[in-house]
Tab-separated table of C-alpha atoms in Angstrom:
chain	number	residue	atom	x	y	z
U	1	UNK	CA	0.000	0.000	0.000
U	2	UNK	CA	2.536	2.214	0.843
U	3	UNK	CA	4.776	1.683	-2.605
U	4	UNK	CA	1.129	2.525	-4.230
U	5	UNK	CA	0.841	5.453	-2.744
U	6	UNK	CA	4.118	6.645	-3.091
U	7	UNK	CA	3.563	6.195	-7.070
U	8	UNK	CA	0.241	7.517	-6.877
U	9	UNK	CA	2.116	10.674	-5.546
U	10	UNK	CA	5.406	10.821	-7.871
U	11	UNK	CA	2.842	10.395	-11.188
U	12	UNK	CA	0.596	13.399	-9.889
U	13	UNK	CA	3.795	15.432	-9.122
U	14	UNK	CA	5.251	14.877	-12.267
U	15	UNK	CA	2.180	15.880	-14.138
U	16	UNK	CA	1.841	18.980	-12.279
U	17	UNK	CA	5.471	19.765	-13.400
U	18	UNK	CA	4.633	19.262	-16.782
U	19	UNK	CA	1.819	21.652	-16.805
U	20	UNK	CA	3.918	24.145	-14.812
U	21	UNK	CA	6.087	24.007	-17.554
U	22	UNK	CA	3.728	24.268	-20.024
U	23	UNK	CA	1.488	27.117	-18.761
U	24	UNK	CA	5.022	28.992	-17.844
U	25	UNK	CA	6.650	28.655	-21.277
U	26	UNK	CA	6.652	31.596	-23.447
U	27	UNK	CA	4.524	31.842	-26.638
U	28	UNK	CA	6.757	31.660	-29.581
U	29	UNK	CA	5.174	32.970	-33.120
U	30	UNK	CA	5.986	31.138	-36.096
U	31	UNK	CA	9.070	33.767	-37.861
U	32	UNK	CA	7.226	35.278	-40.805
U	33	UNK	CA	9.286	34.923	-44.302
U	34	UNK	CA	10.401	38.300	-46.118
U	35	UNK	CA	7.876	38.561	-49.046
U	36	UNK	CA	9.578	38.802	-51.988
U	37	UNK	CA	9.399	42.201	-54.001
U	38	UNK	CA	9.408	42.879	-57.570
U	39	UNK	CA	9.584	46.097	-59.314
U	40	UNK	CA	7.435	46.450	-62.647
U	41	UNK	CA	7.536	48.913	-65.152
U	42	UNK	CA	5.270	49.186	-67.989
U	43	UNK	CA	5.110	51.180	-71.169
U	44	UNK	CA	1.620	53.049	-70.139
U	45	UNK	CA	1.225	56.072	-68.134
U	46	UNK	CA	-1.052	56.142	-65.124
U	47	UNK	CA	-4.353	57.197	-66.729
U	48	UNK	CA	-4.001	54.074	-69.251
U	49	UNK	CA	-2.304	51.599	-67.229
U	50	UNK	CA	-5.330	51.847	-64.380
U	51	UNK	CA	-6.917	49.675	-67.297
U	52	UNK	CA	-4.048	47.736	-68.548
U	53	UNK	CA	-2.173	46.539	-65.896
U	54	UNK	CA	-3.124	47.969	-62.662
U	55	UNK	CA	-6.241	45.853	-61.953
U	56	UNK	CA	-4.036	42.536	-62.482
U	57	UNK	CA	-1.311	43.610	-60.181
U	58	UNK	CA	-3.737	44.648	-57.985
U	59	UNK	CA	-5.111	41.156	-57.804
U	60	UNK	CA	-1.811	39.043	-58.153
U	61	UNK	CA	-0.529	40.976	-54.800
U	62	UNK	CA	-4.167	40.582	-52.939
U	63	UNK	CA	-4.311	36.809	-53.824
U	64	UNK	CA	-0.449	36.062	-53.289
U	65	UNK	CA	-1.167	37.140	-49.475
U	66	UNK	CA	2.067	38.824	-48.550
U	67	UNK	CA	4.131	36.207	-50.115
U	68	UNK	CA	5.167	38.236	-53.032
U	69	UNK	CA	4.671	41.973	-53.820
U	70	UNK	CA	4.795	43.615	-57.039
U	71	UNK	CA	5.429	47.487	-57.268
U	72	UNK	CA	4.113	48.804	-60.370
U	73	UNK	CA	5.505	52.064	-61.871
U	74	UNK	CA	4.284	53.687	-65.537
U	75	UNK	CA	5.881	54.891	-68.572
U	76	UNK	CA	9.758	56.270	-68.147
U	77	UNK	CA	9.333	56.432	-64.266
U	78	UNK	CA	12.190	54.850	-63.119
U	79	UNK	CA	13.920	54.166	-66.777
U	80	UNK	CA	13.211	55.410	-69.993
U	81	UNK	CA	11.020	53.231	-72.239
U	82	UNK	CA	13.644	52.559	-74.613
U	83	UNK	CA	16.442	51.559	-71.958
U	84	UNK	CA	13.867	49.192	-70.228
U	85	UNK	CA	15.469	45.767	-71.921
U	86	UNK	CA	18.826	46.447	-70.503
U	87	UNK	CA	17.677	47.605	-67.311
U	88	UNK	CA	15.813	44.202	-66.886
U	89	UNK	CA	18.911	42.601	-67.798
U	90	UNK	CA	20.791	44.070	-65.108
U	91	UNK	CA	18.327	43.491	-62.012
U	92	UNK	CA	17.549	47.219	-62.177
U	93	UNK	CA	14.151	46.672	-62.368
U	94	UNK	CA	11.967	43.124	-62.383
U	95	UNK	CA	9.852	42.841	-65.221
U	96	UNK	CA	8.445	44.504	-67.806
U	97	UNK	CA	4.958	45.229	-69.798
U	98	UNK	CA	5.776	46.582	-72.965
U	99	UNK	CA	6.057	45.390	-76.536
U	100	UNK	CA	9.878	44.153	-78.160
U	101	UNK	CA	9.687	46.975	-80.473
U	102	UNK	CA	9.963	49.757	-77.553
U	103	UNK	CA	12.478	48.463	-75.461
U	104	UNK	CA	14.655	47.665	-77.882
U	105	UNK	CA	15.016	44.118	-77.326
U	106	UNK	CA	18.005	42.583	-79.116
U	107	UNK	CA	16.645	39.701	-80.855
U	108	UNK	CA	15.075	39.323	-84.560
U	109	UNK	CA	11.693	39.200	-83.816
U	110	UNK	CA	11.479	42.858	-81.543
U	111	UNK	CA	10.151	44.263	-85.263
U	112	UNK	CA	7.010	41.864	-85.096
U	113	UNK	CA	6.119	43.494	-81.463
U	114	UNK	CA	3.940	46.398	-81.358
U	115	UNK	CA	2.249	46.935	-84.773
U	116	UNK	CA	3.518	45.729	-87.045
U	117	UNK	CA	1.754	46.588	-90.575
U	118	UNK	CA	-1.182	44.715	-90.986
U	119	UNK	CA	0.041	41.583	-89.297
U	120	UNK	CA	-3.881	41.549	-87.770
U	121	UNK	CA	-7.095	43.016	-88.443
U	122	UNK	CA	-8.452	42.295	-85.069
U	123	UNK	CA	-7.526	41.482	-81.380
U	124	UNK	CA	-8.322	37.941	-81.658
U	125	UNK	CA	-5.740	37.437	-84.127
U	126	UNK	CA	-2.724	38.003	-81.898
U	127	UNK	CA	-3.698	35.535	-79.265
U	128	UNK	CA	-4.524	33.053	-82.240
U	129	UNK	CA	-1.098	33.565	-84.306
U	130	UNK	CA	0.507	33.168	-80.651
U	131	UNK	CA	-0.955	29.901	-79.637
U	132	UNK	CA	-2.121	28.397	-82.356
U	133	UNK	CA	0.085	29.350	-85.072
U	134	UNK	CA	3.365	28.718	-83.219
U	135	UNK	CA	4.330	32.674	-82.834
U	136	UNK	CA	4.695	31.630	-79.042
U	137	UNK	CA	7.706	28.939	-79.466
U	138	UNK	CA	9.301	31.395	-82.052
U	139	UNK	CA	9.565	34.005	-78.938
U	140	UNK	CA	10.799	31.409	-76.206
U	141	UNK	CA	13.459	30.319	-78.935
U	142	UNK	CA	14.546	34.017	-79.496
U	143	UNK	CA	14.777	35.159	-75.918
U	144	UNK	CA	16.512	31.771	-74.800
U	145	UNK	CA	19.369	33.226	-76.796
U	146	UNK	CA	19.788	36.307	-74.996
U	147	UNK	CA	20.798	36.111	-71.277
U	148	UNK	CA	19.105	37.772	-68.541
U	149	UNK	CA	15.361	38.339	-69.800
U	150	UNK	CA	12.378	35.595	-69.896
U	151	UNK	CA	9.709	36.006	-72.588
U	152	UNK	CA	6.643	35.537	-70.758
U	153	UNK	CA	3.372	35.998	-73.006
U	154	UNK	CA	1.871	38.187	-75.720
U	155	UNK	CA	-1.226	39.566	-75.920
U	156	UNK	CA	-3.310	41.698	-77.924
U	157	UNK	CA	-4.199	45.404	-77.244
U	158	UNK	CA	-5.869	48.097	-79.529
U	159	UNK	CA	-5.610	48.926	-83.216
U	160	UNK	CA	-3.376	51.861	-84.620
U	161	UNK	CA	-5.561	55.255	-85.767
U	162	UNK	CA	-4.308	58.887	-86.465
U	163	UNK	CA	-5.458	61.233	-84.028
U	164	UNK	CA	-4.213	64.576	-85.408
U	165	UNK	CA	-4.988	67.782	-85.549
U	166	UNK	CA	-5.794	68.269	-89.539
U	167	UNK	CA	-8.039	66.160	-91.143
U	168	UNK	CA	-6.479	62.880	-93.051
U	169	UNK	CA	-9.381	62.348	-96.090
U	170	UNK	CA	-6.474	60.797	-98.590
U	171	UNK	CA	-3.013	59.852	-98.627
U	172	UNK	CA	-1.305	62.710	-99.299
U	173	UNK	CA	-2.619	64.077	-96.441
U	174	UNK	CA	-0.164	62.478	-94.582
U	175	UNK	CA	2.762	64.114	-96.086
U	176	UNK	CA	4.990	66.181	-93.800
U	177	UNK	CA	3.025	64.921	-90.927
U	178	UNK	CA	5.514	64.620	-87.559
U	179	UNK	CA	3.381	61.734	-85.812
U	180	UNK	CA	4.515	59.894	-82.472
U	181	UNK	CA	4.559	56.461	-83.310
U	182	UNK	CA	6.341	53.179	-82.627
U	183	UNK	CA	9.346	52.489	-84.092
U	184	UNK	CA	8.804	49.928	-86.523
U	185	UNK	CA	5.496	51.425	-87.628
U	186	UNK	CA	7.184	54.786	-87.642
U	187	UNK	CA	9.768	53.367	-90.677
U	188	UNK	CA	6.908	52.110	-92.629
U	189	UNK	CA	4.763	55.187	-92.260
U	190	UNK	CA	7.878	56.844	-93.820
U	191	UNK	CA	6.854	55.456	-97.002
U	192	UNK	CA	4.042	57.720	-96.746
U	193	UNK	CA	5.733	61.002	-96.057
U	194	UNK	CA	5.405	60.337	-92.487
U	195	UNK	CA	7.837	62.293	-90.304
U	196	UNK	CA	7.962	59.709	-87.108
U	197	UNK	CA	8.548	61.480	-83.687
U	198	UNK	CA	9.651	59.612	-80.716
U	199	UNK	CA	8.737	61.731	-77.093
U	200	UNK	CA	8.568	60.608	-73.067
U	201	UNK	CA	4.717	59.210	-73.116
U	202	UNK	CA	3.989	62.111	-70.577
U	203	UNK	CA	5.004	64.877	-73.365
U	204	UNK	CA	2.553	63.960	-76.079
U	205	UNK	CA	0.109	66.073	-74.770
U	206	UNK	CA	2.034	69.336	-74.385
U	207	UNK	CA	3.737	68.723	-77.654
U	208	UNK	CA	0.470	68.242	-79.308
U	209	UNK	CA	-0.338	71.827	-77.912
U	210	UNK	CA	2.862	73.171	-78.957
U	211	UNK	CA	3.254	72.216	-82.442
U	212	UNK	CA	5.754	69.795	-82.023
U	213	UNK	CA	3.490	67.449	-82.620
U	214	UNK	CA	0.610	67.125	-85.589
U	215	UNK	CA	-0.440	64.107	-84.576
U	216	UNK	CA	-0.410	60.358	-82.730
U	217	UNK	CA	-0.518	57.303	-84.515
U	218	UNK	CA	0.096	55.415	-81.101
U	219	UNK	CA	-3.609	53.642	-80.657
U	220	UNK	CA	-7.113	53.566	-81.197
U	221	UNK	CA	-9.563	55.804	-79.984
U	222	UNK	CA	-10.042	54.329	-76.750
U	223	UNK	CA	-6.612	55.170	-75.645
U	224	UNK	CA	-7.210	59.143	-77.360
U	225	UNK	CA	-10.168	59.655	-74.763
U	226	UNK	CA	-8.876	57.867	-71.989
U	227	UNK	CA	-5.417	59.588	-72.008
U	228	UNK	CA	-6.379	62.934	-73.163
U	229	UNK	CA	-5.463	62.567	-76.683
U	230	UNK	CA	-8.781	63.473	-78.066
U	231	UNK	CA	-9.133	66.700	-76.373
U	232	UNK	CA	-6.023	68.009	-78.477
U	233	UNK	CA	-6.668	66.754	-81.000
U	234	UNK	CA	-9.417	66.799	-83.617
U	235	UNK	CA	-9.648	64.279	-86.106
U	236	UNK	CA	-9.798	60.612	-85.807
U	237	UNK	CA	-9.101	57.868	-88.849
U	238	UNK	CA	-10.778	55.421	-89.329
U	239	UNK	CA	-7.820	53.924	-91.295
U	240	UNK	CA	-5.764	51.379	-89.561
U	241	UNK	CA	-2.258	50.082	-90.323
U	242	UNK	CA	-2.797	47.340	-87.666
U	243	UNK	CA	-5.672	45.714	-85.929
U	244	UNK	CA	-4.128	44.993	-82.691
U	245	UNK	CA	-0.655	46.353	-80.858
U	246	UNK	CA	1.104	42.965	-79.906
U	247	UNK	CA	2.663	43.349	-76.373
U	248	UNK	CA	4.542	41.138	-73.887
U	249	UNK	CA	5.650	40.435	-70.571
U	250	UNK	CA	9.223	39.806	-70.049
U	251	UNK	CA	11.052	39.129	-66.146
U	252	UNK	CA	14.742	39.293	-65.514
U	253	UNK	CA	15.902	35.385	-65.755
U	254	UNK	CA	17.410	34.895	-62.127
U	255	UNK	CA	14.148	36.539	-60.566
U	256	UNK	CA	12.063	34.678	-62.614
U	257	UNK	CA	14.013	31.166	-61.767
U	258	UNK	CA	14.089	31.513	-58.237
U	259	UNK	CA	10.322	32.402	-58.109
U	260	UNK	CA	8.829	29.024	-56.481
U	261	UNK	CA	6.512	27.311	-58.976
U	262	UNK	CA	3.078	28.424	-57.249
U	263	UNK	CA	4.010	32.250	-57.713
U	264	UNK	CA	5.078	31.474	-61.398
U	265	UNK	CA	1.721	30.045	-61.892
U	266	UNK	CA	0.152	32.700	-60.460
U	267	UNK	CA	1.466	35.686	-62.130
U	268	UNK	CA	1.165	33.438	-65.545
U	269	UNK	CA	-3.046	33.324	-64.551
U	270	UNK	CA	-2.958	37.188	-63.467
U	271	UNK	CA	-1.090	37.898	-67.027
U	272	UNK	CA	-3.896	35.894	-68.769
U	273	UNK	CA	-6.314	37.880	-67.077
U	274	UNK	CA	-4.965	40.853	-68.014
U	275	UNK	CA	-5.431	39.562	-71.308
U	276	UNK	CA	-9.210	38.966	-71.310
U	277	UNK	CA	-9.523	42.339	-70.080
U	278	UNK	CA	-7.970	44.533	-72.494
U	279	UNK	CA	-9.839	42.113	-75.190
U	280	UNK	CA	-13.279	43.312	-73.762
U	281	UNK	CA	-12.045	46.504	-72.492
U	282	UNK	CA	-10.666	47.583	-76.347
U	283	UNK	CA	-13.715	45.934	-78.238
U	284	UNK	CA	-16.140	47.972	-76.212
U	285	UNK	CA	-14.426	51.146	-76.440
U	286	UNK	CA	-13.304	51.527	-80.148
U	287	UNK	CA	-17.319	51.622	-80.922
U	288	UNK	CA	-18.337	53.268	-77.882
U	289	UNK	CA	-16.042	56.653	-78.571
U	290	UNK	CA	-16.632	56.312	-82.511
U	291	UNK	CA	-20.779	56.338	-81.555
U	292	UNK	CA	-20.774	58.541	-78.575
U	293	UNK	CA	-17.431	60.240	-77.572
U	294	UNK	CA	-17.944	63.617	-78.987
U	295	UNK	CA	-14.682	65.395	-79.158
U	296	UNK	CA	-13.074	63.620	-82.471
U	297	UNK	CA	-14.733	63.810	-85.957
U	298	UNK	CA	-14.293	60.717	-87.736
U	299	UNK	CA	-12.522	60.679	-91.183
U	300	UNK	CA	-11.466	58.046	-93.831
U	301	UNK	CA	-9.533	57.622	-96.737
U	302	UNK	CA	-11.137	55.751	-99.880
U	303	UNK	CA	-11.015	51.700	-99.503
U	304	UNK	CA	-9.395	51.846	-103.000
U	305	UNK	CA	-6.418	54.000	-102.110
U	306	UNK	CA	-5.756	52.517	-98.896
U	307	UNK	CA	-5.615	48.961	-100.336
U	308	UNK	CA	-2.213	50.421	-101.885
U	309	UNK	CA	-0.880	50.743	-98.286
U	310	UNK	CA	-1.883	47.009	-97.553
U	311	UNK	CA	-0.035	46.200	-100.869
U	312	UNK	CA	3.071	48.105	-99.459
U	313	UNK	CA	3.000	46.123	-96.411
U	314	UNK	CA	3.055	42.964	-97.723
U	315	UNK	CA	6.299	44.394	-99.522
U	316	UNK	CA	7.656	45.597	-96.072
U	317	UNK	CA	6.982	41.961	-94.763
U	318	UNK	CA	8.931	40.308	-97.454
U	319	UNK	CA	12.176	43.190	-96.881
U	320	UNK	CA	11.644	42.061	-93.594
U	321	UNK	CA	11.982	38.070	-93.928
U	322	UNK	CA	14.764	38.607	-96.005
U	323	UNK	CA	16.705	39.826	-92.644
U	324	UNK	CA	16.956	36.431	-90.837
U	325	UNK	CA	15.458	32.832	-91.275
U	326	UNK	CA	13.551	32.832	-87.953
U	327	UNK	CA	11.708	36.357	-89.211
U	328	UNK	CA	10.901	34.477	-92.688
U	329	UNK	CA	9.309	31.592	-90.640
U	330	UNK	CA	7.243	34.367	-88.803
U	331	UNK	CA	6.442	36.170	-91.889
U	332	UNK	CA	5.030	33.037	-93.576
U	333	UNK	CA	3.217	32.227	-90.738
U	334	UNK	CA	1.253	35.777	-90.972
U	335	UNK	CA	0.710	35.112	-94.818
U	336	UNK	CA	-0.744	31.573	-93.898
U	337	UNK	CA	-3.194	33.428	-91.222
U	338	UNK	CA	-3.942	36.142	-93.935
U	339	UNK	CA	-4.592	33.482	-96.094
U	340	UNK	CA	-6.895	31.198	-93.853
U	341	UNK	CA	-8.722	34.444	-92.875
U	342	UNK	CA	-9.564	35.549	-96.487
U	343	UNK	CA	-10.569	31.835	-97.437
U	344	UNK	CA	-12.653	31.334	-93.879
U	345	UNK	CA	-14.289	34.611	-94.809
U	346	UNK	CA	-17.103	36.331	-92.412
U	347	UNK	CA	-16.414	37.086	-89.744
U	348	UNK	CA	-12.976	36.255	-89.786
U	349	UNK	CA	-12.329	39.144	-92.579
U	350	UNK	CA	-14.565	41.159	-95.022
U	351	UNK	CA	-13.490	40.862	-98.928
């Protein structure tokens, strides 16, 4: 009996020391990781980018819960636009939404970014020549050769109009004209008597107002109202020389690689969302300003003489497949689209 009681005792002591020590120890929080930070710049300034970009960032940093932050900055904020490849490159800044063309990027196919003539007639087609023509391989290839920068995705945006200050009614209208532009569309316009004008995104307005300026051939006419284009400006053709500005988003390689695969997915899904809502976004504003905006008055040049711009496209695509094998094999591809397009026939394109 006694032996029984004696363990009886020790077991209820020790418990009671246990607790002690459990009630007495200090609570220790789990150590919260650093979220990692990334530093995006885009090509648009803030009035356009709160449609472009800013509602997927938004999102990506809500949903990725502190894990990951990205810091978004616009157009030439903390480089300029045309310095942006090589900044990436360096770790300056993270990634980048812009098109090849812009930022200079030192591989063939930078000429087929932005707009390049007549390479669509619609948004759709981008997203279609990028993943289901093979344009999409063709860019991983290309930017596996230079070090430093990941092509992520393409994606369509809005057509290329003249918003000027003189009305365009026929070719030779153009003549003389200094129009901000993008590079590559800037050197076809040429053809045309085009004088192409490159400015900081933020100056367009002012030099608009100044005279440096007679017009933008930078967008559609969403981007004219929504920007402040339209209300120095006057005129608005209806004339296109592309159907949809091709853009892309590009990360600097080591950032990208030691991303952890959940984050990569989710900034590939935020990217793709981005996507779906410049395709409605676009579609619903180049009728809505046409119908209802008010400021521009709407001009065109004859079907029959612009068809002899189309021609000298198809002339520009053939100087430019002569520059590398890789740019033939994407220049075929766009006359196989053209081609399928044509032959499909409404609504793919009207003959």
């Amino acid at each position: 009996m006694e032996r029984r009681e004696f363990l009886k005792k020790a077991g209820l002591g020790a418990a009671a020391a246990v607790a002690a020590t459990t009630i007495k120890a200090p609570f220790v929080h789990a150590a919260k990781k650093t979220p990692i930070k990334w530093r995006l710049q885009t090509y648009a300034g803030p009035a356009l980018a709160e449609y472009v970009i800013k509602p997927q960032i938004d999102a990506f940093n809500k949903i990725a819960q502190g894990e990951m932050v990205i810091e978004l900055y616009y157009a030439d904020q903390l480089v300029p636009t045309g310095e942006l490849f090589r900044a990436m490159q360096r770790g300056t800044i993270d990634a980048v939404q812009s098109d090849d063309d812009s930022i200079a990027a030192p591989v063939d196919v930078s000429v087929f970014g932005a707009y390049f003539p007549f390479a669509s007639r619609y948004s759709l087609d981008v997203p279609v020549l990028f993943n289901h023509y093979g344009l999409k391989e063709i860019w991983e290839e290309a930017y596996k050769e230079v070090k430093g920068v990941t092509w992520l995705s393409a994606g369509a945006w809005d057509p290329c109009n003249f918003a000027t200050i003189e009305p365009i009614r026929k070719l030779a209208d153009l003549k003389g004209k200094r129009i901000f532009t993008f590079p590559t569309g800037g050197k076809f316009l040429q053809r045309f008597g085009v004088v192409p004008v490159t400015l900081p995104w933020e100056d367009i307005e002012v030099a608009i107002q100044t005279g440096e300026l007679d017009g933008i051939a930078w967008s559609g006419i969403t981007e004219d109202y929504t920007v402040g284009w339209a209300d120095v400006t006057k005129y608005y053709l209806t004339n296109n020389i592309s159907g949809a500005w091709a853009g892309s988003y590009f990360a600097n390689s080591d950032k990208w690689d030691a991303l952890p695969e959940h984050l990569k997915a989710l900034f590939k899904m935020s990217i793709d969302s981005s996507h779906y809502h410049r395709l409605h976004w676009y579609w619903w504003g180049e009728a809505h300003y046409r119908t209802t905006g008010g400021k521009l008055e709407l001009t065109s040049i004859p079907d029959a003489e612009w068809a002899t711009v189309e021609q000298e496209a198809l002339k520009y695509w053939d100087e430019i497949a002569a520059k590398s094998p890789r740019s033939a094999k994407v220049v075929e591809i766009l006359k196989k689209y053209a081609a399928t397009m044509e032959k499909a026939g409404r609504p793919y394109r009207y003959v």
